[in-house]
Coordinates of C-alpha atoms in Angstrom, one line a residue:
X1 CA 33.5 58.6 -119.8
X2 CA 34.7 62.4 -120.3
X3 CA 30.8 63.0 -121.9
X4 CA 29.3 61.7 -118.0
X5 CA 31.3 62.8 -116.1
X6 CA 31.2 67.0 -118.0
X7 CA 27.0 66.2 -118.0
X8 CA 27.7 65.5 -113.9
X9 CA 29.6 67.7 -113.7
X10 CA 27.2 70.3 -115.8
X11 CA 24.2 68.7 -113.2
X12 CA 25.9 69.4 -109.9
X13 CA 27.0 73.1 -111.4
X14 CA 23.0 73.5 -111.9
X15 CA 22.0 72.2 -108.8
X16 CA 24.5 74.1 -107.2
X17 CA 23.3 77.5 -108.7
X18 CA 19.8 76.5 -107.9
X19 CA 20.7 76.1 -104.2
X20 CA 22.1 79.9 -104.4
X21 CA 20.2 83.7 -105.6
X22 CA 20.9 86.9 -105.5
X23 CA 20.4 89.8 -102.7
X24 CA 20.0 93.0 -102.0
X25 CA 22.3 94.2 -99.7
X26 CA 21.8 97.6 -97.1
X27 CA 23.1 99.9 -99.8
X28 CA 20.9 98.5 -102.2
X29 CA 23.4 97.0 -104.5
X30 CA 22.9 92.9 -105.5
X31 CA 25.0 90.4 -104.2
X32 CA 25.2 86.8 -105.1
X33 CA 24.8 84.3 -102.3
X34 CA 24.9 80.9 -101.6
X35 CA 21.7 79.6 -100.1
X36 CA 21.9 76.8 -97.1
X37 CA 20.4 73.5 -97.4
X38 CA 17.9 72.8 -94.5
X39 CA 16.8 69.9 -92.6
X40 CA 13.6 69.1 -93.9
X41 CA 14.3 66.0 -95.5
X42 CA 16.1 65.0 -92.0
X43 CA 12.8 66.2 -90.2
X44 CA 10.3 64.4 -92.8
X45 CA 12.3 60.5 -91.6
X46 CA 11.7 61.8 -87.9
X47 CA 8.9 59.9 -86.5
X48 CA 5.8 62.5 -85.4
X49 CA 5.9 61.3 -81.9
X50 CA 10.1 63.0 -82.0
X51 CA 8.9 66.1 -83.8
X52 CA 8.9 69.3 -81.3
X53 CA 6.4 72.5 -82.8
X54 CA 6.8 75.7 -81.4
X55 CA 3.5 77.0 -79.0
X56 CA 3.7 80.6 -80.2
X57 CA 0.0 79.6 -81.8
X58 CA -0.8 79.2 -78.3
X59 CA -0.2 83.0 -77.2
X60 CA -2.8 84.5 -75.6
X61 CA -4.8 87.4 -77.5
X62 CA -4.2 90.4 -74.9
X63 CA 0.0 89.7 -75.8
X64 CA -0.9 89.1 -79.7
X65 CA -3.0 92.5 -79.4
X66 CA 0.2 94.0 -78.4
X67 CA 2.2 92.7 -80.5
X68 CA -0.1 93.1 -84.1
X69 CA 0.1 96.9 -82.6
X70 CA 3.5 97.6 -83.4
X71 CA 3.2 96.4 -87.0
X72 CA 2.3 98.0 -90.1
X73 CA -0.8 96.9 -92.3
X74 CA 0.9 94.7 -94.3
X75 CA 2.8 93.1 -92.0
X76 CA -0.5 92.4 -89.7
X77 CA -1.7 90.9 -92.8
X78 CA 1.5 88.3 -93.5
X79 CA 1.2 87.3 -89.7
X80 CA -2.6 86.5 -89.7
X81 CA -1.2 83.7 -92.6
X82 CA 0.8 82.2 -89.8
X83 CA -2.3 80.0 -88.1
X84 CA -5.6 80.4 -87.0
X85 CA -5.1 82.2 -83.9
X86 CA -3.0 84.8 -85.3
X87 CA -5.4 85.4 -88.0
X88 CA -8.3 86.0 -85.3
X89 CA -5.9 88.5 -83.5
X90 CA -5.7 90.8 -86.5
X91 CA -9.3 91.0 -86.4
X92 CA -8.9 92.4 -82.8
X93 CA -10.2 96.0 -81.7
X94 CA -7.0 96.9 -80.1
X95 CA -4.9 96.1 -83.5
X96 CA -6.7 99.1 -85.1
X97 CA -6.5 101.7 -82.8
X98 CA -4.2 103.7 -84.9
X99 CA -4.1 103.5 -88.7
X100 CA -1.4 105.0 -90.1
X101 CA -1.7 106.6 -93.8
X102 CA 1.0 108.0 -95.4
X103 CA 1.9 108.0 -99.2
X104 CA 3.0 104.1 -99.6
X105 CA -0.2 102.4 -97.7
X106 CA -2.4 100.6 -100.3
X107 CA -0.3 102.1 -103.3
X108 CA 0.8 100.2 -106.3
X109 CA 3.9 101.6 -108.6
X110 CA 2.7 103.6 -111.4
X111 CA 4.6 104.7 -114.4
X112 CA 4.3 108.5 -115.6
X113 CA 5.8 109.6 -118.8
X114 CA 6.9 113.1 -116.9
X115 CA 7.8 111.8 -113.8
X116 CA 8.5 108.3 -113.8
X117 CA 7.4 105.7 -111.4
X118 CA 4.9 106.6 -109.1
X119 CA 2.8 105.2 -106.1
X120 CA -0.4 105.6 -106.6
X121 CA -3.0 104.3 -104.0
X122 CA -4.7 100.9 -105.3
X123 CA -8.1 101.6 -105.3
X124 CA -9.3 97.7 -105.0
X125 CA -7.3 96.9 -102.3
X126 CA -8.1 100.3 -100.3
X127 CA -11.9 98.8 -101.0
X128 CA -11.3 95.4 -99.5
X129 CA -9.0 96.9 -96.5
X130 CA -11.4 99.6 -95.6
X131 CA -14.1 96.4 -95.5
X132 CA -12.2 94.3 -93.4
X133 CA -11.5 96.6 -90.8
X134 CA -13.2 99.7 -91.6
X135 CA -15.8 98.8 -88.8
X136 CA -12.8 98.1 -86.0
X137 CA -10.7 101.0 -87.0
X138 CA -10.4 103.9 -83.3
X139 CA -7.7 105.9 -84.7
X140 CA -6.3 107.4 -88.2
X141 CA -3.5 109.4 -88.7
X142 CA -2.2 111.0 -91.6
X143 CA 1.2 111.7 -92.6
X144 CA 1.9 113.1 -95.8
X145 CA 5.4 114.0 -97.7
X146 CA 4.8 114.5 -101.3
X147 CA 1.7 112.2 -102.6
X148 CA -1.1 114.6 -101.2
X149 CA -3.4 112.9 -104.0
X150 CA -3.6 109.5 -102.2
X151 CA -4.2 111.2 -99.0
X152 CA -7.1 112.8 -100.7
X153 CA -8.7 109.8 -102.5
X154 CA -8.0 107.9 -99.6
X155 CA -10.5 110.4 -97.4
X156 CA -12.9 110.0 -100.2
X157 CA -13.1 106.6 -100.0
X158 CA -13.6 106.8 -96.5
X159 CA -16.2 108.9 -96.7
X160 CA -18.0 107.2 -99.8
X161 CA -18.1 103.9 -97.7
X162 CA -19.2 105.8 -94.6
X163 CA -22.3 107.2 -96.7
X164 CA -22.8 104.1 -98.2
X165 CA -23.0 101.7 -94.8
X166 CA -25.7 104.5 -93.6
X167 CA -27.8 103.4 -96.1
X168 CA -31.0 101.4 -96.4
X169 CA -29.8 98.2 -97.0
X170 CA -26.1 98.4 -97.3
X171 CA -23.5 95.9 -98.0
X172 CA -22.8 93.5 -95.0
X173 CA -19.2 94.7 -95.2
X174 CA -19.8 98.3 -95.3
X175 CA -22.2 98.3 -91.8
X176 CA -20.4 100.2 -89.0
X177 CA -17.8 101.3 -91.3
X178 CA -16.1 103.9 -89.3
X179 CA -18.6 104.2 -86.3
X180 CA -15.7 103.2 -83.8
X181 CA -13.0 106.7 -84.7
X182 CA -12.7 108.6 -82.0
X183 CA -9.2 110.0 -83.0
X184 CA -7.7 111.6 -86.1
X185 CA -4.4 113.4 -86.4
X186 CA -3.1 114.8 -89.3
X187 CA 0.5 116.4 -89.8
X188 CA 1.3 118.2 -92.9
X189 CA 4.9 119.1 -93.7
X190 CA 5.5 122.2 -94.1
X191 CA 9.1 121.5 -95.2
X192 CA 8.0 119.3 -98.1
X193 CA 9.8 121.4 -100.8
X194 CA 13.1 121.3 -98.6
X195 CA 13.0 118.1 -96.1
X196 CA 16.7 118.6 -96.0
X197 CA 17.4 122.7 -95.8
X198 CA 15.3 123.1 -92.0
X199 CA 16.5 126.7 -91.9
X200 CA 15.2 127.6 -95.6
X201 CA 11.7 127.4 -95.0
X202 CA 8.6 127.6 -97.6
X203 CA 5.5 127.0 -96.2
X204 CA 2.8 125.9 -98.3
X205 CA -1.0 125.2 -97.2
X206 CA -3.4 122.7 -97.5
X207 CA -6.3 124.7 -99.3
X208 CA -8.7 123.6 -101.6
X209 CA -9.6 119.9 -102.2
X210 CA -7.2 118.4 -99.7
X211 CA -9.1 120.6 -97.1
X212 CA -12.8 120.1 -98.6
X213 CA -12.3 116.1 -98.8
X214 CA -10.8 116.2 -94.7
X215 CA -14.0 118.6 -94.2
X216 CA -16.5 115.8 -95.5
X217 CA -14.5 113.7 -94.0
X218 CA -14.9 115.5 -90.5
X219 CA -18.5 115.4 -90.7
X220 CA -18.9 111.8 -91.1
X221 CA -16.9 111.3 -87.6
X222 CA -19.7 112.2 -84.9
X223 CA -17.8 110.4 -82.4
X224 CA -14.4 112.1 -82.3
X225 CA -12.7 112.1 -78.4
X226 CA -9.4 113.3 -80.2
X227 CA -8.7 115.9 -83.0
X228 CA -5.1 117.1 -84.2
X229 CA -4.2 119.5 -86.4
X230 CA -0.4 120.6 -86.7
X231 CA 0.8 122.9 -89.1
X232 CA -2.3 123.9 -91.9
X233 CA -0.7 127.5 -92.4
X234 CA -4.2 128.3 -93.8
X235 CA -5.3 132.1 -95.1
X236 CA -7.9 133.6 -93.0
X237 CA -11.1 133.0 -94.5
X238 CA -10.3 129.0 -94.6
X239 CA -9.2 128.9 -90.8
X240 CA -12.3 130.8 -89.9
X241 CA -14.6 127.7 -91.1
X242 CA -12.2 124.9 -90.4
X243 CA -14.5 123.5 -87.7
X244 CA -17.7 124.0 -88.6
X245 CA -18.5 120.6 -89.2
X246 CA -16.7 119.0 -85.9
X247 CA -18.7 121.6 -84.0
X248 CA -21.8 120.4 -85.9
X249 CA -21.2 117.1 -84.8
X250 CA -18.7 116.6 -81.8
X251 CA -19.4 119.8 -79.1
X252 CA -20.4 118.0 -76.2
X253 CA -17.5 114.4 -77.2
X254 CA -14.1 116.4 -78.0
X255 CA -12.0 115.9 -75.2
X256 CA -8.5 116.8 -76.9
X257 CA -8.1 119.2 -79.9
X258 CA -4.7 120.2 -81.2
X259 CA -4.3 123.5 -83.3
X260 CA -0.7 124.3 -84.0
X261 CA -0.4 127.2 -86.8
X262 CA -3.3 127.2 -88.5
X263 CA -2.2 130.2 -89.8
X264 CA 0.7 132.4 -89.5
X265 CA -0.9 135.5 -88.8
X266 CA -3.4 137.0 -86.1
X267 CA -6.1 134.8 -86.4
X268 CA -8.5 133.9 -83.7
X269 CA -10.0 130.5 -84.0
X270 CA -13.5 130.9 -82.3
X271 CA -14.6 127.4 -82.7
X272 CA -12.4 126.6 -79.8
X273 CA -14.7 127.7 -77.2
X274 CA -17.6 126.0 -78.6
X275 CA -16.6 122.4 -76.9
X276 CA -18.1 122.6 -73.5
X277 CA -16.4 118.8 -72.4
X278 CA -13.0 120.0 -73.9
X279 CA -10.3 119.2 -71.4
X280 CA -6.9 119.5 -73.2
X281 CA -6.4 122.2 -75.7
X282 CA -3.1 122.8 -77.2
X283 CA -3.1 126.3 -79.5
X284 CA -0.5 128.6 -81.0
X285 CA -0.5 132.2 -79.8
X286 CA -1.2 133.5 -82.6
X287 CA -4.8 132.0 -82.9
X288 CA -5.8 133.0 -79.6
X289 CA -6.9 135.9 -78.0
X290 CA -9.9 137.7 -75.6
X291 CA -12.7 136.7 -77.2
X292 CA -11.2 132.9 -77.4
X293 CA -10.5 133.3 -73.6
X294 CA -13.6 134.2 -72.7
X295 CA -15.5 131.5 -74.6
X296 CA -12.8 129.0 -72.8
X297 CA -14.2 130.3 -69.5
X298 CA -17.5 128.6 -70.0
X299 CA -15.5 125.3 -71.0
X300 CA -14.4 122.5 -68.7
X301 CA -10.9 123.1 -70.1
X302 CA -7.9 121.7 -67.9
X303 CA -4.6 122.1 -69.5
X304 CA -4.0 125.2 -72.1
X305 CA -0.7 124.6 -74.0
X306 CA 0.6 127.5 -76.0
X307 CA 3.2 125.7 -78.5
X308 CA 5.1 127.6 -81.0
X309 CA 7.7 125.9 -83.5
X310 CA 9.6 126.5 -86.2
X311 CA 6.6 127.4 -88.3
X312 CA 5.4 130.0 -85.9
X313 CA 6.3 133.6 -86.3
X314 CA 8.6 135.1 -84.4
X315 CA 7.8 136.1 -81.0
X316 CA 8.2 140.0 -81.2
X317 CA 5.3 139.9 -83.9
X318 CA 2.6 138.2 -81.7
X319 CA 1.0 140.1 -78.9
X320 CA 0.0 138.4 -75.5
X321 CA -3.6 138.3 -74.5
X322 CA -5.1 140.7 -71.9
X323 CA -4.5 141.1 -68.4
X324 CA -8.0 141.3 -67.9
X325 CA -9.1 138.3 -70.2
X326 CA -6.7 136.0 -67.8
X327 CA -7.9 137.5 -64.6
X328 CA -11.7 136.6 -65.4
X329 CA -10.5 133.0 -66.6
X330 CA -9.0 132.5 -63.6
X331 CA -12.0 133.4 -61.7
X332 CA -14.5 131.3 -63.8
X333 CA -12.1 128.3 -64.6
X334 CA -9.5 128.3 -61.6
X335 CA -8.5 124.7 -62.1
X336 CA -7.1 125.3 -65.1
X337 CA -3.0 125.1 -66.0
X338 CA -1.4 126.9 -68.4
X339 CA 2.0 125.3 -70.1
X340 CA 4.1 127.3 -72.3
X341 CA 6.4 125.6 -74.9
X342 CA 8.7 126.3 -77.8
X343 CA 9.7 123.3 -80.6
X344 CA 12.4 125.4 -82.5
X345 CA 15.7 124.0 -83.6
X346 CA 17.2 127.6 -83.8
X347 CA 17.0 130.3 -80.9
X348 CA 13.7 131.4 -79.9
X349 CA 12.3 133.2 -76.8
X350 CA 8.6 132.0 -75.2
X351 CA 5.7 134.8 -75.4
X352 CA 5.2 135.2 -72.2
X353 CA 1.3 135.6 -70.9
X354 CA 1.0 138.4 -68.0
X355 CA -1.2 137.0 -65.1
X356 CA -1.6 133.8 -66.9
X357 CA -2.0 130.7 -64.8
X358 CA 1.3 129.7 -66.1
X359 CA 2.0 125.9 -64.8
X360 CA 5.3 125.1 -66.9
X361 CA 7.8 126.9 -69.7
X362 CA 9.5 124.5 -71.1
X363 CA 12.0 124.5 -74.5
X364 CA 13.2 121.7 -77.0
X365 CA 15.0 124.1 -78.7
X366 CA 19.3 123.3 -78.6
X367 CA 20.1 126.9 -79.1
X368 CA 18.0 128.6 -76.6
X369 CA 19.7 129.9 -73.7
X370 CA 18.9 131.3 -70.4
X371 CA 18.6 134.9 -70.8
X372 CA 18.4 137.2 -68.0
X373 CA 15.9 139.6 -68.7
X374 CA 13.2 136.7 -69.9
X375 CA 13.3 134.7 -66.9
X376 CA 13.2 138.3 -64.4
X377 CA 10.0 138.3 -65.9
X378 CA 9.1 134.4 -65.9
X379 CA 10.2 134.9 -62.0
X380 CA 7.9 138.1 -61.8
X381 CA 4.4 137.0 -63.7
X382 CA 4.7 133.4 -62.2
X383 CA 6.0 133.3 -59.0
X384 CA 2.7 131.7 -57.4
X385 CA 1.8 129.3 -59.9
X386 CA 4.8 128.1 -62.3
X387 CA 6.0 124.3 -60.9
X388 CA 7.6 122.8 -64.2
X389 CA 10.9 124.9 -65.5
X390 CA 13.5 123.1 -67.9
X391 CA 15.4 123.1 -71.5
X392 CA 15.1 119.8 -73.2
X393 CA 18.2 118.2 -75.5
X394 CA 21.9 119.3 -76.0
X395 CA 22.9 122.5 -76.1
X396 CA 24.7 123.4 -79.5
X397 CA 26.1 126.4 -77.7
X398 CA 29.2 126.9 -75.1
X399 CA 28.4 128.0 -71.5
X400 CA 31.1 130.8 -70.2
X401 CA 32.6 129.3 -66.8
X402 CA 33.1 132.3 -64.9
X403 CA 30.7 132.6 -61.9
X404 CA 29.7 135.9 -62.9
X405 CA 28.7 135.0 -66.6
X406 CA 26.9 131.9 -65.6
X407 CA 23.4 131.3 -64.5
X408 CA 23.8 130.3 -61.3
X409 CA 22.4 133.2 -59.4
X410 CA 19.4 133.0 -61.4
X411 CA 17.9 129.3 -60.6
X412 CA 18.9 130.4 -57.2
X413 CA 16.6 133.4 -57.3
X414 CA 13.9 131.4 -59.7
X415 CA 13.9 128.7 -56.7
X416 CA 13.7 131.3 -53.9
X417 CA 10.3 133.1 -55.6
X418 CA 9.0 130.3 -57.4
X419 CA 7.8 128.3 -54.0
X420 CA 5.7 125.9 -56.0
X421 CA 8.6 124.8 -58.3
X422 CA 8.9 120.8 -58.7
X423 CA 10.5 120.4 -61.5
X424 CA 13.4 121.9 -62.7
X425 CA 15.8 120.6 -65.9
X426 CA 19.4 122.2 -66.3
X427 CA 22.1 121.9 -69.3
X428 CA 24.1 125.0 -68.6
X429 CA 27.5 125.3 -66.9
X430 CA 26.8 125.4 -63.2
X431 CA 29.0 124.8 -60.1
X432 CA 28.2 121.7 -57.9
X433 CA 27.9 124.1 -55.0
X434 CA 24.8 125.7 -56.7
X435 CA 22.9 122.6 -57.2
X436 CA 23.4 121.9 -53.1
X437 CA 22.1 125.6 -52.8
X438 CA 19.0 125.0 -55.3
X439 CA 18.1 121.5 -53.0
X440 CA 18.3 123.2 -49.5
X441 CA 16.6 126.5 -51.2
X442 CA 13.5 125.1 -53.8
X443 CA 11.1 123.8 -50.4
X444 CA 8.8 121.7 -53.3
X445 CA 11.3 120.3 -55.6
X446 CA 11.1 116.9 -56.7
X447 CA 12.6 116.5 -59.6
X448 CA 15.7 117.6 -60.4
X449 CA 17.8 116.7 -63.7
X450 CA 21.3 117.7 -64.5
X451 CA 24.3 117.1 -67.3
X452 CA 26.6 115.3 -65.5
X453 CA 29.3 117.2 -68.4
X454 CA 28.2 120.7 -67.4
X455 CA 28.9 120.6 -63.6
X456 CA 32.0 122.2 -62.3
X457 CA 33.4 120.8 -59.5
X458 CA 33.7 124.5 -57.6
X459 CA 32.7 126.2 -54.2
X460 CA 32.8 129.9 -56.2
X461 CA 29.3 131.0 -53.9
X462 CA 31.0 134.2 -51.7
X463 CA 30.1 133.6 -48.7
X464 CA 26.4 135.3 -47.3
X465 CA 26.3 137.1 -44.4
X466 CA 22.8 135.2 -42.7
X467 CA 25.1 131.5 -43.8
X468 CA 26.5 129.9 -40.5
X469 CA 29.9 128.8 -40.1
X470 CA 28.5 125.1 -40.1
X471 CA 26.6 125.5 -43.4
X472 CA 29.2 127.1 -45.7
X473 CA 31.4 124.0 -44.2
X474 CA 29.0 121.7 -45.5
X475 CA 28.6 123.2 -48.5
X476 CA 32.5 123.7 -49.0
X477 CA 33.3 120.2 -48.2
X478 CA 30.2 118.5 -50.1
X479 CA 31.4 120.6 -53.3
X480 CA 34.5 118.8 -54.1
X481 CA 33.3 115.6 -55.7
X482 CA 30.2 114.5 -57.8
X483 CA 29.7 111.6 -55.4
X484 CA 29.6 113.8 -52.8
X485 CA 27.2 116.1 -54.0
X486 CA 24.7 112.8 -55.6
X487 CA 24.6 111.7 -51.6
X488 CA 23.8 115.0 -50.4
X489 CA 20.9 115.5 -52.5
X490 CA 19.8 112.4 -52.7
X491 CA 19.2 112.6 -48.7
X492 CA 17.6 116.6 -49.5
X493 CA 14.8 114.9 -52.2
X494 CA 14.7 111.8 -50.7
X495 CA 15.0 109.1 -53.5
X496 CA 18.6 108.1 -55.2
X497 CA 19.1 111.0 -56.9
X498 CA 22.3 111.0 -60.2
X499 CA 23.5 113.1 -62.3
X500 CA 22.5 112.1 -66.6
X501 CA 25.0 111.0 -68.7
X502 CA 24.2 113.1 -72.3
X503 CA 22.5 110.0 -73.7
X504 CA 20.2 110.3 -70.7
X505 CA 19.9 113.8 -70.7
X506 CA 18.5 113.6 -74.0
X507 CA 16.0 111.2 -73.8
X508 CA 14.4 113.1 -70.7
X509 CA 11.3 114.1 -71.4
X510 CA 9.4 116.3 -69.2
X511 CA 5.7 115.6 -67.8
X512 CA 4.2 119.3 -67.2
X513 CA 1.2 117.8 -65.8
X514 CA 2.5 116.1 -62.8
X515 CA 1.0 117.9 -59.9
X516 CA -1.3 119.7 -62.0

């Protein structure tokens, strides 16, 4: 008896420890778990006619579209195993709009003797994605960190199966392969060597065959609405040919190119002008200058954004275009809008344009204040055009409270001049009797957001001489409680206006095009 019942016991141990497994837990450390029994033996004595199945098999293809679009590559490819219907949705145009490649898509681990274990990009499974929906992919972007080689190989492949669906008779698989692209972006980090040090900086380029291989690469897209390319930090002699082959094949189809810091120094980029259907162009100042302005004039450009980040030099060492150069693209092109922007996450001051069409200056930058002399001259080149004005997220920097040291008297004189202004974003200390001055003063405002934290509750506004008794009343009484001043203004814009909480305030994004 002791023998049966230690082998019973021994059996329900077993079956026990089959019923359980290990896991790894968020910090990456294994865990043994018990695994729970389910009901299928319960389901299997159901009758079929008690059986209830889920309808998500039944979901139409414009929601599984949007659904497969959120997903990465390989987890579009475990939901097509789910039924029919979802494998017909990842075959869907709309799935592959955007293609993301960064340095884990299509790798296997590799062991190096130097470096260890690697990922190195699986060249037969690149070959049999790149067949499947080669011919439905709209979009690729590429975002590099360390693994530029499989970025590289990758664009060779591309290009290889490009060349070889052109051919005579081609592979049925390789037909169309890349016909549909009208959009690639490409990011390289600067940062790579230091991802975690922002303010010690070494910038590295993307020269030689990285560059040649997205060259050829280029040249094989003869359909491209959409080109970005943000942060090359290239010598001279390479950003002078960087788009020869794009202006070889997409002049008359670009619609959106994106050049942020090609290079770091003075460097014209000519090739800009070239597009005649280009409508959105976004540039850093230091790649653009008379010549580029006037070859813009001839363009049916829209939107000019001058972005400089933490990549670009420092503002003192690039000089602004000529007054003449914007005067005669205002009179060839006067639709078009200029935006000035700074991406910085230390202080940094906008180069200003003279008699630029200016339409907004904005900053994401948390340590750039309002400083006095800079916006005397915003105020001064811009009065008749500038409509968008604002600092994006936090401030990591105190505001002083007295009235004097505050900015106060500036939006009210930015607001004053500025008679096209419709947009204005503030995260510095003001008083709540300034923000009822800026609504009665700004004629065209709209849009007006405000930290709730940096409002004092104050009347400190000495009284003006052409204010009635009435009106500094109102504005007295009106300026002793948030709710007080919401309702006011709310009436002044017209919609239910509210001060933004800090986790508001820094999601706002700002939309410099509106009323453009």
């Amino acid at each position: 008896m002791s023998a049966i019942s230690a082998r019973r016991k021994s059996s329900g141990q077993l079956e026990v420890m089959q019923k359980a497994g290990w896991k790894i837990d968020e910090n990456e450390k294994a865990c043994y778990i018990d695994i729970e029994e389910d009901d299928d033996e319960a389901n299997e004595k159901l009758d079929e006619s008690q059986r209830v199945y889920s309808r998500w098999s039944e979901l139409p293809n414009l929601v599984l579209e949007d659904i497969f679009a959120y997903l990465t590559p390989k987890e579009r490819y475990y939901a097509s195993l789910v039924c029919r219907q979802w494998y017909s949705a990842f075959y869907l145009p709309t799935v592959w709009n955007n293609f993301v490649v960064d340095d884990r898509t299509l790798t296997r681990p590799k062991y190096n003797y130097y470096s260890g274990w690697q990922y190195c990009l699986d060249h037969m499974r690149t070959q049999n994605c790149l067949a499947r929906i080669g011919r439905h992919l709209r979009g690729i972007e590429f975002r590099p960190w360390h693994s530029f080689n499989n970025i590289y190989q990758f664009m060779t492949m591309l290009s290889w199966s490009m060349d070889k669906g052109q051919e005579q008779n081609p592979q049925p698989e390789l037909v169309g392969m890349g016909r549909r692209i009208r959009s690639l972006v490409y990011h390289f980090p600067c940062n790579m060597s230091q991802p975690n040090d922002p303010e010690g900086i070494k910038l590295f380029g993307t020269g030689g065959q990285l560059l040649k291989g997205l060259k050829e690469l280029l040249l094989r897209l003869t359909d491209l609405h959409t080109l970005k390319l943000v942060d090359f930090v290239l010598e001279r002699f390479e950003a002078n040919h960087l788009l020869d082959e794009v202006v070889c094949s997409c002049c008359t189809k670009m619609r959106i190119l994106n050049l942020v810091n090609v290079t770091t120094m003075h460097c014209p980029i000519m090739h800009v002008g070239l597009f005649l259907n280009l409508r959105v162009l976004t540039i850093s100042p230091q790649n653009i200058d008379d010549d580029v302005l006037s070859l813009l004039a001839d363009t049916k450009l829209r939107h000019l954004h001058l972005l400089q980040n933490r990549y670009t030099p420092n503002h003192l060492s690039i000089s602004a275009c000529g007054v003449k150069a914007w005067r005669s693209l205002k009179a060839t092109n006067p639709r078009l809008k200029v935006h000035l922007r700074v991406e910085n996450l230390v202080d940094g001051d906008v180069v200003l344009q003279p008699e630029a069409p200016v339409h907004s200056i904005t900053y994401w930058a948390p340590q750039a204040r309002i400083r006095t002399d800079l916006l005397l001259r915003m105020v001064d080149h811009y009065k008749n055009t500038l409509a968008v004005y604002g600092h994006e997220l936090l401030p990591r920097f105190s505001s002083p409270k007295p009235f004097h040291n505050r900015i106060d008297s500036l939006l009210l004189l930015m607001c004053r001049q500025c008679i096209y202004l419709n947009t204005l974003v503030i995260r510095e200390k003001v008083s709540t009797s300034t923000l009822l001055l800026l609504a009665r003063t700004a004629k065209n405002l709209q849009q007006l957001h405000v930290r709730r934290f940096a409002v004092i509750l104050r009347c400190d506004w000495p009284r003006h001489p052409e204010w009635s008794d009435e009106f500094y009343l109102w504005l007295k009484r009106n300026s002793r409680s948030y709710e007080a001043v919401e309702r006011e203004i709310s009436q002044i814009l017209g919609y239910n206006w509210n001060l933004l909480s800090d986790r508001e305030f820094k999601q706002l994004t700002l939309n410099v095009k509106a009323g453009a």
